[in-house]
Coordinates of C-alpha atoms in Angstrom, one line a residue:
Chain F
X154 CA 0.0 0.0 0.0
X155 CA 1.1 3.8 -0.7
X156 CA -0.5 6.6 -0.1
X157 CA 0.1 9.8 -2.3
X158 CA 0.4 12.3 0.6
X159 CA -0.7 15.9 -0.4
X160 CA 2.5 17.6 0.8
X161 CA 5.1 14.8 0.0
X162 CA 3.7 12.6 -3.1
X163 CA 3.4 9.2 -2.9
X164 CA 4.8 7.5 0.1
X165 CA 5.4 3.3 1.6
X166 CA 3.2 3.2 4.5
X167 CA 5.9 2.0 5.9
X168 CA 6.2 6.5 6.7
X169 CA 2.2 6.2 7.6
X170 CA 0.7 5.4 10.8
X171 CA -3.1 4.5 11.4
X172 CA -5.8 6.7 13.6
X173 CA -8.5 4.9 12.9
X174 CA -12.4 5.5 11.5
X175 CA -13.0 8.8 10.3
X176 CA -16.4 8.6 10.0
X177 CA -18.0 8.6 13.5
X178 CA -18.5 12.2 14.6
X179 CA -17.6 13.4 18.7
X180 CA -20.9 14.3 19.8
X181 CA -20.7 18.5 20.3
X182 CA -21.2 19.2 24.8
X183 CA -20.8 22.5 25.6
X184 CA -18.8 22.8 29.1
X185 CA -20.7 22.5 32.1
X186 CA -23.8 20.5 30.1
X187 CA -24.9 17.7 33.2
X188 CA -24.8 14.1 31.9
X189 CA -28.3 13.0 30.3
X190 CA -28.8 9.6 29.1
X191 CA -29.5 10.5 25.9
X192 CA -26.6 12.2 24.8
X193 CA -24.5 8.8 26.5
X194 CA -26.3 7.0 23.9
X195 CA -24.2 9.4 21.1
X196 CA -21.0 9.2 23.1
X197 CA -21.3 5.1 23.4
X198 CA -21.8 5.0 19.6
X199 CA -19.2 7.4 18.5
X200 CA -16.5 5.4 20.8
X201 CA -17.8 2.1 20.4
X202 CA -20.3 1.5 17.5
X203 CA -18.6 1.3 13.9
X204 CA -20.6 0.6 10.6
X205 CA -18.1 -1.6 9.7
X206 CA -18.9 -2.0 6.2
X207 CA -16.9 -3.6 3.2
X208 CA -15.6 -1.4 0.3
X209 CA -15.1 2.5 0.7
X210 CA -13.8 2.9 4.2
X211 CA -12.7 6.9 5.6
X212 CA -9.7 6.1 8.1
X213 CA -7.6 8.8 9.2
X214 CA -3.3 8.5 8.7
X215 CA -0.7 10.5 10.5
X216 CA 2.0 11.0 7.5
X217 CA 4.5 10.8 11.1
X218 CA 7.6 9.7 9.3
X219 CA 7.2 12.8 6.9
X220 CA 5.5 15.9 6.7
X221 CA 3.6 15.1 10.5
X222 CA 0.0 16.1 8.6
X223 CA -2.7 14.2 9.1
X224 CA -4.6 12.6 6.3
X225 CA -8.1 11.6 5.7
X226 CA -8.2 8.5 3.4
X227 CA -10.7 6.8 1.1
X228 CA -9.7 3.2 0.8
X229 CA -11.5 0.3 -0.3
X230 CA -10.7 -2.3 2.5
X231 CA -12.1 -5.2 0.7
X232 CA -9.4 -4.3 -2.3
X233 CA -7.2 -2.0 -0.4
X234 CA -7.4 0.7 -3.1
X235 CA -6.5 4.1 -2.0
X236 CA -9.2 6.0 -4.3
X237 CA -8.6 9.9 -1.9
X238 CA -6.6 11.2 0.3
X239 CA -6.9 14.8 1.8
X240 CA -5.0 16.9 4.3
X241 CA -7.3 17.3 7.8
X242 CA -8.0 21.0 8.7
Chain Z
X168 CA -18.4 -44.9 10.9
X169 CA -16.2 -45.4 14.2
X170 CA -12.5 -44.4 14.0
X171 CA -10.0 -46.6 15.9
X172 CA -6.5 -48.4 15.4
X173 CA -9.3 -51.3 13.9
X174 CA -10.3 -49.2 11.5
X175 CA -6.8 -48.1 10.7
X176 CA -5.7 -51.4 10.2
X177 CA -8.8 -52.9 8.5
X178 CA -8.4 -49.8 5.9
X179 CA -5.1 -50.8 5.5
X180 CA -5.5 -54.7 4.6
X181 CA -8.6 -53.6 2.4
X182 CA -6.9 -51.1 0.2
X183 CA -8.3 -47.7 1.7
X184 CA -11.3 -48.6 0.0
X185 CA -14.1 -48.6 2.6
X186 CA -13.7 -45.0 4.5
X187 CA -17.1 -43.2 4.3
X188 CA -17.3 -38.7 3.6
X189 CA -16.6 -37.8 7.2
X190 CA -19.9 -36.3 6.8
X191 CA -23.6 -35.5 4.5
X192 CA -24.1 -32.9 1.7
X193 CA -28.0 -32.9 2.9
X194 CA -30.3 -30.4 1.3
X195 CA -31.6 -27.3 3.6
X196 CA -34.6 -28.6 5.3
X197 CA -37.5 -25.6 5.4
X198 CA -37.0 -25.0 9.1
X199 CA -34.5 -25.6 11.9
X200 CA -34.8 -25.1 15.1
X201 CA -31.7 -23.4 15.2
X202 CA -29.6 -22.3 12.2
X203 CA -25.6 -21.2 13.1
X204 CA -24.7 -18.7 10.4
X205 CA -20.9 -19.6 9.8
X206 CA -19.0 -22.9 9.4
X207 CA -16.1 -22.2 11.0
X208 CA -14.6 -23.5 14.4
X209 CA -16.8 -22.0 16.5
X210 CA -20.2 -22.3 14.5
X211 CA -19.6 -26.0 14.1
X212 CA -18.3 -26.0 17.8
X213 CA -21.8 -24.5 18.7
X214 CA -24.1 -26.9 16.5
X215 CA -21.9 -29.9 18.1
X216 CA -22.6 -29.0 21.6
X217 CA -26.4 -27.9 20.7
X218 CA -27.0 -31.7 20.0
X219 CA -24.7 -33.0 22.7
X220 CA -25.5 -31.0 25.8
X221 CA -29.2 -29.6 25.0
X222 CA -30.2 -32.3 23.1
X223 CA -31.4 -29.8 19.7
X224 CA -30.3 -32.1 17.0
X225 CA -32.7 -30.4 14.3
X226 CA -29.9 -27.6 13.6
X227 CA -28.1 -26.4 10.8
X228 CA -24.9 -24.6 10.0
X229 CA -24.7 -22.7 6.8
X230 CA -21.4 -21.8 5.7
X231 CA -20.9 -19.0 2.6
X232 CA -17.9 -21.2 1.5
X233 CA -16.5 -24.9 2.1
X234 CA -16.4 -25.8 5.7
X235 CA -13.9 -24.2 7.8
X236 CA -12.5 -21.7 4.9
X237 CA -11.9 -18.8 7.4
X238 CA -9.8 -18.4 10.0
X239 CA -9.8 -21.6 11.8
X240 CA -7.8 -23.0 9.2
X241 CA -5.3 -19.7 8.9
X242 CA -4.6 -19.6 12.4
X243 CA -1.4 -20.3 13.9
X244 CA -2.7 -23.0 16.4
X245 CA -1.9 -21.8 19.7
X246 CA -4.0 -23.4 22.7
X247 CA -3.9 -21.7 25.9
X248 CA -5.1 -20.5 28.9
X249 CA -2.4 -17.9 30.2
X250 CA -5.0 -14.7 30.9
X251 CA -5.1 -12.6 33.8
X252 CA -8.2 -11.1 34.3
X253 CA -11.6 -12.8 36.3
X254 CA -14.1 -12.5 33.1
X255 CA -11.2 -14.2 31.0
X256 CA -9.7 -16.9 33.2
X257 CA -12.3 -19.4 33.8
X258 CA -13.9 -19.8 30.5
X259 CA -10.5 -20.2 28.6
X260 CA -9.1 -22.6 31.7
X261 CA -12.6 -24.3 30.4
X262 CA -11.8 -23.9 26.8
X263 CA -8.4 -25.9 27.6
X264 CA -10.1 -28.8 29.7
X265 CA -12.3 -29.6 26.8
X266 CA -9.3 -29.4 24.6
X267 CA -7.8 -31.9 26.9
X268 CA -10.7 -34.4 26.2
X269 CA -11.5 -33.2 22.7
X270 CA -10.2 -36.2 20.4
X271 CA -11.9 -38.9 22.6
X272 CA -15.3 -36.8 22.7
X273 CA -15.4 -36.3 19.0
X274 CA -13.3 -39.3 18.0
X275 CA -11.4 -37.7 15.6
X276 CA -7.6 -36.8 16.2
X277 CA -7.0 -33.6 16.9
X278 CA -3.4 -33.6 17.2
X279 CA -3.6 -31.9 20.4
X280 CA 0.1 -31.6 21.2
X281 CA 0.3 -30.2 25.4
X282 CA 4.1 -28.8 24.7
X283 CA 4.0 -25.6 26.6
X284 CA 3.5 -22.1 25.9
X285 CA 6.2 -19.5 27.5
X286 CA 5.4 -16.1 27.3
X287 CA 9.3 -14.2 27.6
X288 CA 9.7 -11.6 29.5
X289 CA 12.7 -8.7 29.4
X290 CA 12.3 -6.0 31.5
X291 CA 11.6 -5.9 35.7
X292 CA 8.4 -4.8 34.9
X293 CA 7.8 -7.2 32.2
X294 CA 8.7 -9.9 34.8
X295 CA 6.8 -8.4 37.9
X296 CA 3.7 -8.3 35.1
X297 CA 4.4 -12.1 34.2
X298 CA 4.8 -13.4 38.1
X299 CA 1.6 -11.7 38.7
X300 CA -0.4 -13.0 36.1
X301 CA 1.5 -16.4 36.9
X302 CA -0.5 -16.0 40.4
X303 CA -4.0 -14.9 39.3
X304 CA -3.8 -18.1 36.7
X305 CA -2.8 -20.2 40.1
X306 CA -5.5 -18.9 42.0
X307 CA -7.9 -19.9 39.5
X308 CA -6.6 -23.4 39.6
X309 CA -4.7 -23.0 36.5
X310 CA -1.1 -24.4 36.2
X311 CA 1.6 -21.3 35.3
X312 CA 5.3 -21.1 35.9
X313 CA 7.6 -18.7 36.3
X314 CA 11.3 -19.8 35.0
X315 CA 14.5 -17.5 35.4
X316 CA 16.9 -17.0 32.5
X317 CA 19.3 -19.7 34.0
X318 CA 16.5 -22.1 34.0
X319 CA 15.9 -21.4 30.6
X320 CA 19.0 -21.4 29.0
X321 CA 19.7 -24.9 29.3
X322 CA 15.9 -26.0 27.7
X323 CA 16.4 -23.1 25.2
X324 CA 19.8 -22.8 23.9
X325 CA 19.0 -21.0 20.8
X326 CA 17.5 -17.6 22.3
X327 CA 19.1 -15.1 22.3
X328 CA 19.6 -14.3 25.9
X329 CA 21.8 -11.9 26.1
X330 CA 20.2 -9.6 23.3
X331 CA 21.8 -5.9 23.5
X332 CA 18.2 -4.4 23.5
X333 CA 15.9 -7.5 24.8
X334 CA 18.0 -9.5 26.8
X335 CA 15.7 -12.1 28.0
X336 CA 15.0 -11.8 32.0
X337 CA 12.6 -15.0 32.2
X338 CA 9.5 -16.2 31.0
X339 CA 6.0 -17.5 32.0
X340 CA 5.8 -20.8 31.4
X341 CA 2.1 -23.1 31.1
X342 CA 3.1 -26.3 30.3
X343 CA -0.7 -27.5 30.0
X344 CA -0.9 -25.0 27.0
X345 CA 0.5 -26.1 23.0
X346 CA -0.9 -26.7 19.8
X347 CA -3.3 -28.2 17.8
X348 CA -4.1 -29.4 14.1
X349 CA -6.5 -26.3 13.3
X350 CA -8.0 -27.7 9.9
X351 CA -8.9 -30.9 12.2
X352 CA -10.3 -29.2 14.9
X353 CA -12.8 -28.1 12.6
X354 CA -13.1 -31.5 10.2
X355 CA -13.6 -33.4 13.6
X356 CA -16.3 -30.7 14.9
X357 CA -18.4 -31.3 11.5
X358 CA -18.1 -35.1 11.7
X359 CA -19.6 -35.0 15.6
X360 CA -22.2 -32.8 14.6
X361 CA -23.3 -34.5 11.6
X362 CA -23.6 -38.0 13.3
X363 CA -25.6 -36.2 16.0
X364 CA -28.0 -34.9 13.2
X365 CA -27.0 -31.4 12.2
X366 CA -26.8 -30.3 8.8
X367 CA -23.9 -28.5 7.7
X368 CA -25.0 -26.6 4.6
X369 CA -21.8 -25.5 2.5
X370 CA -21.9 -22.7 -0.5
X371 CA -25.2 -21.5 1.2
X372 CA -24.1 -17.6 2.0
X373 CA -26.4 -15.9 4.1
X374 CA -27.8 -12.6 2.1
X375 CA -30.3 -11.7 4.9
X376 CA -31.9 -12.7 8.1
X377 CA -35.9 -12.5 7.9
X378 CA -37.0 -10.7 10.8
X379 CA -40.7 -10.3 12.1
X380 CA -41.5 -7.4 14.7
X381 CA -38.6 -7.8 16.5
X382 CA -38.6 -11.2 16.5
X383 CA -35.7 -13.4 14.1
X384 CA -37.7 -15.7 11.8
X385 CA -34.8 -16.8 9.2
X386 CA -32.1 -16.4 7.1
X387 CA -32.5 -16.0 3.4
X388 CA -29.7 -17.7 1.5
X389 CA -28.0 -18.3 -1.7
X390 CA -29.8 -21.6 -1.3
X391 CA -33.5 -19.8 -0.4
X392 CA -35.0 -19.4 2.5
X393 CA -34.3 -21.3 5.9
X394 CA -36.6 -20.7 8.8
X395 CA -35.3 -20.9 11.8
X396 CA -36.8 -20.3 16.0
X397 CA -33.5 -18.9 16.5
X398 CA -30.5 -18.0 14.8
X399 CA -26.5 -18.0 16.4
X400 CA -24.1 -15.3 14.3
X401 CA -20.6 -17.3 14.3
X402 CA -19.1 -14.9 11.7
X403 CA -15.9 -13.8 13.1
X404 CA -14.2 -10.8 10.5
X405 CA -17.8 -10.8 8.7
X406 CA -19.4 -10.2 11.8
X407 CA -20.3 -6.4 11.0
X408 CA -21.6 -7.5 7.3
X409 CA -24.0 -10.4 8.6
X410 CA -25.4 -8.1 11.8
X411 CA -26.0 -5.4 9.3
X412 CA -28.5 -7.5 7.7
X413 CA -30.6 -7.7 10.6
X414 CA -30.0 -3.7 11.3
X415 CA -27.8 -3.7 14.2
X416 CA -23.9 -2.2 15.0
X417 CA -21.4 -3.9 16.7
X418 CA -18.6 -2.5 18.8
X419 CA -16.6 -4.2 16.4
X420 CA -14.2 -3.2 13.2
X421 CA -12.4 -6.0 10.7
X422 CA -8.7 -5.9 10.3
X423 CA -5.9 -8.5 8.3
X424 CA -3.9 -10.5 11.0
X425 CA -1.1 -12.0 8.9
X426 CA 0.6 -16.1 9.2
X427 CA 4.0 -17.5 8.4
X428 CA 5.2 -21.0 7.7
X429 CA 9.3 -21.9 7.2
X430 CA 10.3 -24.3 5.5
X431 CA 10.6 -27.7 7.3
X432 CA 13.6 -28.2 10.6
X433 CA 14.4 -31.5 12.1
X434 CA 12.6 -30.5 15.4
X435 CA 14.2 -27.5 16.8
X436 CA 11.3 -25.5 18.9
X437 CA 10.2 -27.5 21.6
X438 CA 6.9 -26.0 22.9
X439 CA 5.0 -22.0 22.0
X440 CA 7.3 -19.0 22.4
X441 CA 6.8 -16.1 22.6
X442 CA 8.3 -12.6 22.2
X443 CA 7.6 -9.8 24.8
X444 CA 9.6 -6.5 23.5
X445 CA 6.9 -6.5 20.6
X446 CA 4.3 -9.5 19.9
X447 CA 5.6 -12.6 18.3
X448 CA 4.4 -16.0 19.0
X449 CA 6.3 -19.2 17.3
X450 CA 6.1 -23.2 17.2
X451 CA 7.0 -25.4 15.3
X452 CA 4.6 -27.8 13.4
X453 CA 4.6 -31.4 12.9
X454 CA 5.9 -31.3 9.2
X455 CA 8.7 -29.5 11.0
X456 CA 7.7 -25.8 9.8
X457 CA 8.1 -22.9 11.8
X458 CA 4.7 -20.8 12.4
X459 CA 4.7 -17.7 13.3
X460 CA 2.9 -14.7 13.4
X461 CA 2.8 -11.2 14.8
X462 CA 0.7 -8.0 15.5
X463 CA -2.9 -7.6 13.0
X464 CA -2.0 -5.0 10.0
X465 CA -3.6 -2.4 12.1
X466 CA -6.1 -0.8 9.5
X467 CA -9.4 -2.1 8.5
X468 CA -9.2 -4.7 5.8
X469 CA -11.4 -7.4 4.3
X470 CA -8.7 -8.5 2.7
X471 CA -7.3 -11.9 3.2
X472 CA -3.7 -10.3 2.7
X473 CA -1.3 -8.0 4.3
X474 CA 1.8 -5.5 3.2
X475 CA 5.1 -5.3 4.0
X476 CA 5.8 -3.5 7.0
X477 CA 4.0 -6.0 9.2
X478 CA 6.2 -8.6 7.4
X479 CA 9.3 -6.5 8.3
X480 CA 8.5 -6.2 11.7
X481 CA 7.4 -10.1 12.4
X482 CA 10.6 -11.5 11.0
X483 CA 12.7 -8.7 13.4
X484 CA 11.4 -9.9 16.1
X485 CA 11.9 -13.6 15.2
X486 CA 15.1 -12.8 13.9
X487 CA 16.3 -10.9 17.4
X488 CA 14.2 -14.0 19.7
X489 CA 15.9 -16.6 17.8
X490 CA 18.7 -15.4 15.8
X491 CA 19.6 -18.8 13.8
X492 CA 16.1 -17.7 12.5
X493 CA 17.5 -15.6 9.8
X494 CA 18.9 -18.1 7.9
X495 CA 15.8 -19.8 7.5
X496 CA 13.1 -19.4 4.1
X497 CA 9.5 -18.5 4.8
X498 CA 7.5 -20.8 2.1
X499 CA 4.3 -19.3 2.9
X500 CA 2.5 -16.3 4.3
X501 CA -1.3 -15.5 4.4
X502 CA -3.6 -13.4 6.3
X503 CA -7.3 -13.8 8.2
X504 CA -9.6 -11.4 8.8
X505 CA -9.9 -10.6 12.8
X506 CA -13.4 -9.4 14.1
X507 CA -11.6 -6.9 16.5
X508 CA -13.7 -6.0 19.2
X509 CA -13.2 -2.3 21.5
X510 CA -11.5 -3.7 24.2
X511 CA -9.7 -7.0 23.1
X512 CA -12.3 -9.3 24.4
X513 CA -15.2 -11.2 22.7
X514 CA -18.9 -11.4 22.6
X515 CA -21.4 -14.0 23.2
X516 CA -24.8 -12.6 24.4
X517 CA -28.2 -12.6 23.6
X518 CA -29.2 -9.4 21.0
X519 CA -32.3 -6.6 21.0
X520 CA -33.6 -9.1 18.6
X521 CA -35.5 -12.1 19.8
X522 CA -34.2 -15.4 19.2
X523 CA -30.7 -13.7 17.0
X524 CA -28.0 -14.3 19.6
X525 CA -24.5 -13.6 18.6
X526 CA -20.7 -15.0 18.9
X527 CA -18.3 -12.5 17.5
X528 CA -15.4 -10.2 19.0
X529 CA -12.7 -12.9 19.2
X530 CA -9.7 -10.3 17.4
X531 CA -6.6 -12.3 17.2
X532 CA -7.2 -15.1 20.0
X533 CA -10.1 -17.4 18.8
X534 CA -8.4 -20.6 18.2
X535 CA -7.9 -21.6 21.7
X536 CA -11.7 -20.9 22.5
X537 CA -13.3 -22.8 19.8
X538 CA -14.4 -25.6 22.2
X539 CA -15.6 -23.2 25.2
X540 CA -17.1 -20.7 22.6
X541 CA -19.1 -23.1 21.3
X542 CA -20.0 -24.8 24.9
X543 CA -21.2 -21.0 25.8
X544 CA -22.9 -20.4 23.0
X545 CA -24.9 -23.2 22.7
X546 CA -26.0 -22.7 26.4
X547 CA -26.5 -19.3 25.6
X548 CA -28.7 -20.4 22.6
X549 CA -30.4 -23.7 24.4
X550 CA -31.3 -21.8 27.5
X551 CA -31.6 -18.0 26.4
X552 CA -29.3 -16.7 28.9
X553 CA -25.3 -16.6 28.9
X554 CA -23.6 -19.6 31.2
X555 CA -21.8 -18.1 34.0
X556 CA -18.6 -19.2 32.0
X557 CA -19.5 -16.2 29.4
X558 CA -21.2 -13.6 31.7
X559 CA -18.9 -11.2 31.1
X560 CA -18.9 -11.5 27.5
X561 CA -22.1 -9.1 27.1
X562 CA -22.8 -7.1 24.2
X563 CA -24.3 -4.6 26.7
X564 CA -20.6 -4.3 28.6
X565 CA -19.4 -1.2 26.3
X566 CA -22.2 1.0 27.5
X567 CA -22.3 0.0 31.0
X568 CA -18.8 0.1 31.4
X569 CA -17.9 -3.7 32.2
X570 CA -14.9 -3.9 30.1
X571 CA -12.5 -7.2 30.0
X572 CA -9.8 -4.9 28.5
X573 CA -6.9 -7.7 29.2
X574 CA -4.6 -5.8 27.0
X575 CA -5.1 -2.6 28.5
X576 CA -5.1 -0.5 24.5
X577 CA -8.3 1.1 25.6
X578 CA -11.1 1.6 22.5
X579 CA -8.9 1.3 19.5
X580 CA -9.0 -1.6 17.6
X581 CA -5.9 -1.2 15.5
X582 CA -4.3 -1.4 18.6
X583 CA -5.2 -4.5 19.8

């Protein structure tokens, strides 16, 4: 696998390391907000719950043996086909 | 037909000509009382123990491709029951008792090989970590020995104790743990269950599980549809695919775990070893190859293949464990796809859905569990309630905050 890093070009993953599913979203608590069950129900599925899915898959890389930028990923993970990657602002 | 040093011999007189299929190609019947989607270990661990301890003999296991085509057959056939924490000890001390009595229950040979699995250890903390865990094993009745480096040396001349970065310190030694032949483990599980009635339903992929206000009623198939009172997910890396279908998520993601074989050695590793400045386990098999095997990939992947850098790093570690390893050819390497749960451990729980229960969550350590996972899950599926054995397996654990998080890597899978 390489991934064509926007800063560098392409790149060995052996320079890449994985930070996991970017798809789940951190549910938004202002400070101060007291606990309600329902919003626990958001936080349990954006730490635990994952869709999971074969094909297209958005993962997050840390490019940390080159430029140090983080990089969101489209990748099929039934092929391993890198079809996007993007620089996280 | 009955397996025994007769049979052998009688086979052998006669030409080979009389040995029967191990087991039927039957036809799906309309409705089971149970149908276990996935013919792997542990589905065809379950269906056995369904007809042998609950008496359900009307079961089937469908199985999307030939029996046992996953990962009990890709595994590197390590049997064990080394763990530290209360939710994990007992059932895989169980797991390990039942291996002990496996090839006379099934009457099939297992290969079941009790050489001895030592865990090395190369830092005080590593050592403090390994004594510990020694005890806890101990107090659960399970048999764990610490050995020094100068007890080692003289059993294990090849390491490579005095390692400039890993010198070896000592190592945890269970001498009840070892190998076994995988593909048989899975071969003898169908033969057992088919003489005790189940069907085992190959090329019959699952495409969607019928459900009925809440309540499972079947699984449609490449076959058509098979009804079923209840249905048992045994799905391992597919897990997520197959739960879709009846709408739920698991706290689960899929990731490539990758296997090595060597080319055959006179006999050269006598029991399981394994490395603890990194993770690398290593035994050697009876055709006298070395297998070994390392950390998962550690991104998600359905693919039954891994890259390079994994590669890299598993034949470092062997390399700086046993350094006579370098000189040594790798014949073969393949990968398995891990159903990686959040916090290391697995599931096997009832669901939301009525009558769907589900078996999943094993990441990198389901070999050794196929005879207790199936136990569990067959009680779980017979009685409709988890067997004290599995209670702390719950789906329901990563919102309550139960976690068995034996590894300590917190909620990221890659990690594991």
């Amino acid at each position: 696998m390489r991934i064509s890093c926007p800063y560098c070009g392409e790149r060995s993953i052996h320079e890449f390391s994985y930070r996991g599913d970017a798809g789940p979203t951190r549910p938004v608590t202002p400070a101060g907000t007291p606990v309600d069950p329902a919003l626990l129900a958001f936080w349990i599925d954006y730490v635990y719950l994952r869709d999971n899915n074969p094909g297209l898959h958005r993962e997050l890389w840390y490019h940390v043996g080159g430029c140090r930028a983080f990089l969101k990923v489209t990748r099929n993970v039934t092929t391993h086909a890198i079809s996007q990657v993007e620089a996280v602002r | 037909m009955r397996y025994s040093i007769f049979t052998v011999l009688g086979q052998a007189m006669s030409g080979q000509k009389g040995w029967t299929p191990a087991w039927r190609e039957p036809s799906p019947k309309a409705t089971y009382d149970v149908v276990i989607v996935g013919g792997g270990g542990h589905g065809l661990a379950t269906a056995y123990y369904l007809a042998k301890e609950h008496g359900l003999n009307n079961v089937a296991v469908v199985e999307k491709g030939w029996l046992g085509s996953g990962n009990i057959g890709r595994n590197t056939t390590i049997v064990r029951s080394n763990y530290g924490l209360d939710g994990n000890v007992p059932f895989y001390e169980w797991s390990l008792k039942l291996w002990e009595g496996l090839e006379s229950d099934l009457n099939y040979n297992v290969m079941m090989s009790q050489r001895g699995v030592l865990n090395l250890v190369h830092s005080d903390a590593q050592r403090d970590a390994a004594i510990r865990r020694g005890n806890a094993m101990r107090l659960h009745g399970v048999d764990g020995d610490y050995l020094t480096r100068d007890q080692l040396r003289p059993i294990l001349p090849f390491l490579d104790f005095d390692n400039a970065r890993f010198p070896i310190q000592g190592g945890l030694l269970q001498r009840r743990g070892g190998t076994a032949r995988h593909d048989a483990v899975a071969w003898g599980y169908a033969r057992a269950a088919d003489q005790r009635g189940v069907d085992i339903l190959q090329n019959c992929e699952v495409t969607g599980i019928r459900l009925n206000s809440g309540r499972v009623e079947g699984v449609e198939t490449s076959r058509g549809f098979i009804g079923a009172r209840k249905v048992g997910l045994a799905c391992a890396g597919n897990s997520g695919r197959v739960a879709a279908m009846a709408g739920l998520r698991l706290p689960i993601e899929s990731h490539v775990l990758q296997a090595f074989v060597s080319e055959g050695l006179k006999p050269t590793l006598p029991n399981v070893i394994t490395f603890g400045a990194g993770h690398f386990y290593i035994s050697q098999s009876d055709k006298g190859g070395l297998v070994f095997g390392g950390d998962i990939d550690g991104y998600n992947s359905y693919a039954q293949r891994g890259n390079m850098p994994v590669v890299e790093d598993v034949m470092a570690e062997g390399v700086s464990m046993i350094p006579a390893m370098s000189r040594l050819r790798v014949l073969r390497s393949w990968g398995g796809i891990m159903d990686m749960s959040m916090d290391g451990s697995p599931i096997i729980d009832k669901t939301s859905i009525e009558g769907l229960y589900l078996n999943a969550g094993w990441c990198i350590g389901g070999f050794k569990a196929t005879p207790a996972s199936g136990w569990c899950f067959a009680h779980t599926i017979a009685r409709d309630q988890p067997h004290a054995l599995n209670a702390a397996y719950r789906l329901d654990r990563f919102a309550t905050g139960h976690l068995v998080d034996e590894r300590g890597a917190g909620a990221f899978p890659y990690l594991q």
